[in-house]
């Protein structure tokens, strides 16, 4: 069977992508080695690679939209009945397309960086090393193991319709979550490449340029993680929003290093401190994007054997090793020549606060890294497979993250180099008043929704105190700041910090006060949770069966009375036919005080259904905090553009 | 390369204090991590390994473990809110699992799943005894990732649909 011309073009594009990247890499190395002018050739090879990636994407999209099921990937991730929007998002529905998206975004970011930062000469060629090596690797993987445009070996096996996407993933949140994460991951390539230009060419501007791109990578990564969490909470339906799953941890690890870098880069900007440390962090963050992808894609977490069954894992491991050798080799060789101002005389200064911030973030990173990879080390060293779950993370993360939150509430008021002044003491005073007020306020609110007055975890107490402790001084800072200087990156940072504290209140409350019970509801009989002041009544109509475009729904109307209001929820089970397991759509009654969710767990008969009821106080603070943080990022990005 | 160590020696006392507190804090983190790992990690087995350790008398009863594999097609049965199913793997090892509670949405036949629980030493419900080695799970996890669409079907079913052309990247 002859492929259609766009598919043909796409396959050609994939080769162009690989060849262009290879040439860009070779000519960059030549340019750096021989001091002759190969930079223009390297740049044009790289542009060829960009065009190649565009062609491949076009070919894949054409195949998806024209339902060309002779392409294996298309038959796996899409079907004829799939809505248009999810035909497009089927692009990143599985490994092959995911690699293509990764390559495409690296092209995009690198292209933008070259033109925005006006890179030329040897700076350009040293900058191109990392993106072109990464592109070589990813396009090589696609050509060898995971070609998104490969057709079936045998044309008689071509199916009439594809398997399609899991209905659970046919959701706007899940459609944009992966590309946001990929944008964050690939965005880290740019600051890491700028770091390499500094190591190879003494590019003193690297840190400003890196900071600029780090803001974007950070923004996308954070948004991606939050959207993923939001989706898990709303679509998986059982009241959880973070599961400490290796896939989640894989996105958290580079995030922690990137956040540490965003702070320590401030210390460099203000005082030329931590030069080597900054380079280390940004190079490690890029490394972690590879490691994260490796551990989630190779199956090594489940078992070392699963990993050794596919060559993909070895290739990843090989590339990671090569990257680490080169990146940290460059860093090691340049160690002595990298100038570092290491004057940290004043102990209560902002630079010391940043030092401890970095230590804490590194600590969290180490905790997450070991928790995630321990199964691998254990199996290799002792032959015993172990599994590390949420209890480990719930034990190790709070003792590190809580000091970080305290630091976050104090550090913005410290000064560079100097001792703290009157302003600092004043802010502490205002803050203490604010903290006590917010502590009492949240205690009162907890008591009003059926929880005991002064009985909670120390983490939750601390976060409720810290919110007021930070909020009042922040308000004063905003009121005092002169007009026009209102939206500086400093102010953006303060907004992000507030968002983090909101999120922390929601997170600690949900860990400590999450309440879950099963309730069997019958028509028009009410079920009362006395302690929580919640009344549930199933509608007189009982179980309803309705048919929708691609599923049939079993649902029931339930009246939920709480907090002085009644809302009718419609929890359902959706059946998407024999190919898929049914999904649970929860009913949610939410206000800022608490979330009450209702999920059908078992249909006993037409009028009797068992539900899982979950009550979580302050859960909305997680999303509110996330949105505040994202707005803060936007302020930072906006102010640094100028 | 080692000049930074010499420099550190010449640094004023405050710098050393900072360094010492940093090192102490980092050691505290390491202690936290390793003590946590010791307490919170569970042994993990594939069904074949479970069978092997039962025959060689090495499987401990009442110890909390995790078992991961595929849910064997046609093995799920539900009796009075109790779910029975069979976990299996590529080498056709088999473990019977009993679970009381709500199954996760993506739990399905042919799907990868992990069960956490114990092999109880005392079972007395008139149906079976402890030497039948039924795994009492109290927590079920399904694989979390972007590859649900593939993992949903097991390899044999994939082969039926696609012939030899199993899409690459299929785990296990």
PDB file of N, CA, C and O in Angstrom, chain A residues 302-303 385 387, chain B residues 43-50 65-71 85-90 93-95 97 111-117 135 139-143 172:
ATOM      1  N   UNK A 302       8.970  -0.726  37.839  1.00  0.00           N
ATOM      2  CA  UNK A 302       8.284  -1.982  38.140  1.00  0.00           C
ATOM      3  C   UNK A 302       9.296  -3.095  38.344  1.00  0.00           C
ATOM      4  O   UNK A 302       9.203  -3.874  39.267  1.00  0.00           O
ATOM      5  N   UNK A 303      10.254  -3.150  37.472  1.00  0.00           N
ATOM      6  CA  UNK A 303      11.248  -4.199  37.604  1.00  0.00           C
ATOM      7  C   UNK A 303      12.400  -3.942  36.658  1.00  0.00           C
ATOM      8  O   UNK A 303      12.211  -3.453  35.552  1.00  0.00           O
ATOM      9  N   UNK A 385      12.828  -6.795  45.382  1.00  0.00           N
ATOM     10  CA  UNK A 385      12.060  -5.671  44.858  1.00  0.00           C
ATOM     11  C   UNK A 385      11.265  -5.049  45.995  1.00  0.00           C
ATOM     12  O   UNK A 385      10.656  -5.750  46.798  1.00  0.00           O
ATOM     13  N   UNK A 387       8.625  -1.551  47.097  1.00  0.00           N
ATOM     14  CA  UNK A 387       7.736  -0.539  46.558  1.00  0.00           C
ATOM     15  C   UNK A 387       7.659   0.580  47.592  1.00  0.00           C
ATOM     16  O   UNK A 387       7.486   0.316  48.772  1.00  0.00           O
TER      17      UNK A 387
ATOM     18  N   UNK B  43       7.860  -4.905  50.277  1.00  0.00           N
ATOM     19  CA  UNK B  43       8.368  -5.827  49.272  1.00  0.00           C
ATOM     20  C   UNK B  43       7.366  -5.977  48.144  1.00  0.00           C
ATOM     21  O   UNK B  43       6.160  -5.942  48.352  1.00  0.00           O
ATOM     22  N   UNK B  44       7.902  -6.117  46.955  1.00  0.00           N
ATOM     23  CA  UNK B  44       7.075  -6.152  45.757  1.00  0.00           C
ATOM     24  C   UNK B  44       7.357  -7.439  44.993  1.00  0.00           C
ATOM     25  O   UNK B  44       8.516  -7.797  44.794  1.00  0.00           O
ATOM     26  N   UNK B  45       6.320  -8.130  44.605  1.00  0.00           N
ATOM     27  CA  UNK B  45       6.499  -9.404  43.890  1.00  0.00           C
ATOM     28  C   UNK B  45       5.666  -9.442  42.619  1.00  0.00           C
ATOM     29  O   UNK B  45       4.622  -8.799  42.529  1.00  0.00           O
ATOM     30  N   UNK B  46       6.135 -10.245  41.671  1.00  0.00           N
ATOM     31  CA  UNK B  46       5.289 -10.618  40.543  1.00  0.00           C
ATOM     32  C   UNK B  46       4.619 -11.948  40.909  1.00  0.00           C
ATOM     33  O   UNK B  46       5.173 -12.715  41.708  1.00  0.00           O
ATOM     34  N   UNK B  47       3.474 -12.238  40.304  1.00  0.00           N
ATOM     35  CA  UNK B  47       2.781 -13.484  40.638  1.00  0.00           C
ATOM     36  C   UNK B  47       3.674 -14.719  40.560  1.00  0.00           C
ATOM     37  O   UNK B  47       3.621 -15.588  41.433  1.00  0.00           O
ATOM     38  N   UNK B  48       4.534 -14.802  39.530  1.00  0.00           N
ATOM     39  CA  UNK B  48       5.416 -15.972  39.408  1.00  0.00           C
ATOM     40  C   UNK B  48       6.314 -16.095  40.645  1.00  0.00           C
ATOM     41  O   UNK B  48       6.516 -17.192  41.185  1.00  0.00           O
ATOM     42  N   UNK B  49       6.821 -14.958  41.091  1.00  0.00           N
ATOM     43  CA  UNK B  49       7.704 -14.988  42.267  1.00  0.00           C
ATOM     44  C   UNK B  49       6.943 -15.382  43.529  1.00  0.00           C
ATOM     45  O   UNK B  49       7.486 -16.054  44.401  1.00  0.00           O
ATOM     46  N   UNK B  50       5.680 -14.945  43.603  1.00  0.00           N
ATOM     47  CA  UNK B  50       4.867 -15.338  44.750  1.00  0.00           C
ATOM     48  C   UNK B  50       4.732 -16.859  44.772  1.00  0.00           C
ATOM     49  O   UNK B  50       4.954 -17.503  45.797  1.00  0.00           O
ATOM     50  N   UNK B  65       2.772  -6.800  51.807  1.00  0.00           N
ATOM     51  CA  UNK B  65       3.547  -6.789  50.556  1.00  0.00           C
ATOM     52  C   UNK B  65       2.701  -6.204  49.433  1.00  0.00           C
ATOM     53  O   UNK B  65       1.505  -5.940  49.612  1.00  0.00           O
ATOM     54  N   UNK B  66       3.338  -6.002  48.308  1.00  0.00           N
ATOM     55  CA  UNK B  66       2.609  -5.604  47.101  1.00  0.00           C
ATOM     56  C   UNK B  66       2.843  -6.640  46.018  1.00  0.00           C
ATOM     57  O   UNK B  66       3.946  -7.172  45.902  1.00  0.00           O
ATOM     58  N   UNK B  67       1.796  -6.906  45.259  1.00  0.00           N
ATOM     59  CA  UNK B  67       1.929  -7.821  44.133  1.00  0.00           C
ATOM     60  C   UNK B  67       1.463  -7.093  42.880  1.00  0.00           C
ATOM     61  O   UNK B  67       0.396  -6.479  42.878  1.00  0.00           O
ATOM     62  N   UNK B  68       2.264  -7.147  41.848  1.00  0.00           N
ATOM     63  CA  UNK B  68       1.908  -6.431  40.625  1.00  0.00           C
ATOM     64  C   UNK B  68       1.842  -7.351  39.439  1.00  0.00           C
ATOM     65  O   UNK B  68       2.688  -8.227  39.278  1.00  0.00           O
ATOM     66  N   UNK B  69       0.825  -7.184  38.623  1.00  0.00           N
ATOM     67  CA  UNK B  69       0.713  -8.005  37.424  1.00  0.00           C
ATOM     68  C   UNK B  69      -0.454  -7.543  36.578  1.00  0.00           C
ATOM     69  O   UNK B  69      -0.920  -6.419  36.705  1.00  0.00           O
ATOM     70  N   UNK B  70      -0.918  -8.442  35.735  1.00  0.00           N
ATOM     71  CA  UNK B  70      -2.096  -8.155  34.927  1.00  0.00           C
ATOM     72  C   UNK B  70      -3.313  -8.846  35.528  1.00  0.00           C
ATOM     73  O   UNK B  70      -3.191  -9.950  36.061  1.00  0.00           O
ATOM     74  N   UNK B  71      -4.459  -8.208  35.428  1.00  0.00           N
ATOM     75  CA  UNK B  71      -5.682  -8.875  35.850  1.00  0.00           C
ATOM     76  C   UNK B  71      -6.044  -9.877  34.764  1.00  0.00           C
ATOM     77  O   UNK B  71      -6.221  -9.518  33.601  1.00  0.00           O
ATOM     78  N   UNK B  85     -10.310 -11.714  42.133  1.00  0.00           N
ATOM     79  CA  UNK B  85      -9.741 -11.736  40.778  1.00  0.00           C
ATOM     80  C   UNK B  85      -8.381 -12.416  40.835  1.00  0.00           C
ATOM     81  O   UNK B  85      -7.865 -12.735  41.915  1.00  0.00           O
ATOM     82  N   UNK B  86      -7.819 -12.620  39.661  1.00  0.00           N
ATOM     83  CA  UNK B  86      -6.531 -13.311  39.577  1.00  0.00           C
ATOM     84  C   UNK B  86      -5.524 -12.380  38.940  1.00  0.00           C
ATOM     85  O   UNK B  86      -5.792 -11.765  37.914  1.00  0.00           O
ATOM     86  N   UNK B  87      -4.366 -12.249  39.589  1.00  0.00           N
ATOM     87  CA  UNK B  87      -3.272 -11.495  38.984  1.00  0.00           C
ATOM     88  C   UNK B  87      -2.321 -12.479  38.329  1.00  0.00           C
ATOM     89  O   UNK B  87      -2.013 -13.528  38.909  1.00  0.00           O
ATOM     90  N   UNK B  88      -1.875 -12.114  37.154  1.00  0.00           N
ATOM     91  CA  UNK B  88      -0.975 -13.024  36.443  1.00  0.00           C
ATOM     92  C   UNK B  88       0.153 -12.215  35.801  1.00  0.00           C
ATOM     93  O   UNK B  88       0.151 -10.992  35.889  1.00  0.00           O
ATOM     94  N   UNK B  89       1.115 -12.878  35.215  1.00  0.00           N
ATOM     95  CA  UNK B  89       2.189 -12.141  34.532  1.00  0.00           C
ATOM     96  C   UNK B  89       2.621 -12.885  33.280  1.00  0.00           C
ATOM     97  O   UNK B  89       2.018 -13.895  32.913  1.00  0.00           O
ATOM     98  N   UNK B  90       3.661 -12.400  32.635  1.00  0.00           N
ATOM     99  CA  UNK B  90       4.100 -12.980  31.368  1.00  0.00           C
ATOM    100  C   UNK B  90       4.471 -14.453  31.502  1.00  0.00           C
ATOM    101  O   UNK B  90       4.352 -15.217  30.565  1.00  0.00           O
ATOM    102  N   UNK B  93       2.462 -16.961  36.070  1.00  0.00           N
ATOM    103  CA  UNK B  93       2.264 -17.150  37.499  1.00  0.00           C
ATOM    104  C   UNK B  93       0.882 -16.640  37.869  1.00  0.00           C
ATOM    105  O   UNK B  93       0.333 -15.763  37.194  1.00  0.00           O
ATOM    106  N   UNK B  94       0.303 -17.190  38.917  1.00  0.00           N
ATOM    107  CA  UNK B  94      -1.080 -16.861  39.243  1.00  0.00           C
ATOM    108  C   UNK B  94      -1.222 -16.608  40.745  1.00  0.00           C
ATOM    109  O   UNK B  94      -0.701 -17.371  41.559  1.00  0.00           O
ATOM    110  N   UNK B  95      -1.879 -15.528  41.105  1.00  0.00           N
ATOM    111  CA  UNK B  95      -2.215 -15.284  42.510  1.00  0.00           C
ATOM    112  C   UNK B  95      -3.683 -14.907  42.595  1.00  0.00           C
ATOM    113  O   UNK B  95      -4.156 -14.052  41.834  1.00  0.00           O
ATOM    114  N   UNK B  97      -6.641 -13.029  44.375  1.00  0.00           N
ATOM    115  CA  UNK B  97      -6.711 -11.848  45.226  1.00  0.00           C
ATOM    116  C   UNK B  97      -8.155 -11.634  45.667  1.00  0.00           C
ATOM    117  O   UNK B  97      -9.099 -11.792  44.884  1.00  0.00           O
ATOM    118  N   UNK B 111      -5.654  -5.354  32.350  1.00  0.00           N
ATOM    119  CA  UNK B 111      -4.999  -4.111  32.748  1.00  0.00           C
ATOM    120  C   UNK B 111      -3.941  -4.396  33.817  1.00  0.00           C
ATOM    121  O   UNK B 111      -4.117  -5.265  34.664  1.00  0.00           O
ATOM    122  N   UNK B 112      -2.842  -3.648  33.795  1.00  0.00           N
ATOM    123  CA  UNK B 112      -1.841  -3.788  34.843  1.00  0.00           C
ATOM    124  C   UNK B 112      -2.393  -3.275  36.162  1.00  0.00           C
ATOM    125  O   UNK B 112      -3.054  -2.248  36.193  1.00  0.00           O
ATOM    126  N   UNK B 113      -2.168  -4.008  37.253  1.00  0.00           N
ATOM    127  CA  UNK B 113      -2.658  -3.561  38.549  1.00  0.00           C
ATOM    128  C   UNK B 113      -1.708  -4.012  39.645  1.00  0.00           C
ATOM    129  O   UNK B 113      -0.982  -4.992  39.493  1.00  0.00           O
ATOM    130  N   UNK B 114      -1.687  -3.244  40.729  1.00  0.00           N
ATOM    131  CA  UNK B 114      -0.861  -3.575  41.876  1.00  0.00           C
ATOM    132  C   UNK B 114      -1.784  -3.723  43.075  1.00  0.00           C
ATOM    133  O   UNK B 114      -2.623  -2.867  43.326  1.00  0.00           O
ATOM    134  N   UNK B 115      -1.652  -4.843  43.813  1.00  0.00           N
ATOM    135  CA  UNK B 115      -2.479  -5.053  44.996  1.00  0.00           C
ATOM    136  C   UNK B 115      -1.587  -5.005  46.227  1.00  0.00           C
ATOM    137  O   UNK B 115      -0.492  -5.553  46.238  1.00  0.00           O
ATOM    138  N   UNK B 116      -2.059  -4.294  47.267  1.00  0.00           N
ATOM    139  CA  UNK B 116      -1.301  -4.227  48.512  1.00  0.00           C
ATOM    140  C   UNK B 116      -2.108  -4.909  49.609  1.00  0.00           C
ATOM    141  O   UNK B 116      -3.304  -4.648  49.743  1.00  0.00           O
ATOM    142  N   UNK B 117      -1.456  -5.768  50.392  1.00  0.00           N
ATOM    143  CA  UNK B 117      -2.175  -6.455  51.460  1.00  0.00           C
ATOM    144  C   UNK B 117      -1.327  -7.562  52.057  1.00  0.00           C
ATOM    145  O   UNK B 117      -0.101  -7.488  52.017  1.00  0.00           O
ATOM    146  N   UNK B 135      -4.667 -13.883  48.601  1.00  0.00           N
ATOM    147  CA  UNK B 135      -4.082 -12.603  48.990  1.00  0.00           C
ATOM    148  C   UNK B 135      -5.194 -11.629  49.373  1.00  0.00           C
ATOM    149  O   UNK B 135      -6.067 -11.325  48.568  1.00  0.00           O
ATOM    150  N   UNK B 139      -5.786  -2.475  49.233  1.00  0.00           N
ATOM    151  CA  UNK B 139      -5.555  -1.316  48.372  1.00  0.00           C
ATOM    152  C   UNK B 139      -5.198  -1.804  46.974  1.00  0.00           C
ATOM    153  O   UNK B 139      -4.426  -2.749  46.845  1.00  0.00           O
ATOM    154  N   UNK B 140      -5.800  -1.217  45.986  1.00  0.00           N
ATOM    155  CA  UNK B 140      -5.522  -1.605  44.599  1.00  0.00           C
ATOM    156  C   UNK B 140      -5.089  -0.351  43.842  1.00  0.00           C
ATOM    157  O   UNK B 140      -5.728   0.691  43.933  1.00  0.00           O
ATOM    158  N   UNK B 141      -3.981  -0.447  43.119  1.00  0.00           N
ATOM    159  CA  UNK B 141      -3.550   0.669  42.288  1.00  0.00           C
ATOM    160  C   UNK B 141      -3.533   0.215  40.838  1.00  0.00           C
ATOM    161  O   UNK B 141      -3.202  -0.933  40.570  1.00  0.00           O
ATOM    162  N   UNK B 142      -3.861   1.112  39.955  1.00  0.00           N
ATOM    163  CA  UNK B 142      -3.638   0.794  38.546  1.00  0.00           C
ATOM    164  C   UNK B 142      -2.525   1.692  38.064  1.00  0.00           C
ATOM    165  O   UNK B 142      -2.243   2.714  38.646  1.00  0.00           O
ATOM    166  N   UNK B 143      -1.915   1.280  36.992  1.00  0.00           N
ATOM    167  CA  UNK B 143      -0.792   2.064  36.465  1.00  0.00           C
ATOM    168  C   UNK B 143      -1.278   3.426  36.043  1.00  0.00           C
ATOM    169  O   UNK B 143      -2.319   3.587  35.455  1.00  0.00           O
ATOM    170  N   UNK B 172       5.885  -3.968  29.955  1.00  0.00           N
ATOM    171  CA  UNK B 172       5.868  -5.361  30.400  1.00  0.00           C
ATOM    172  C   UNK B 172       5.687  -6.397  29.292  1.00  0.00           C
ATOM    173  O   UNK B 172       5.031  -6.148  28.298  1.00  0.00           O
TER     174      UNK B 172
END
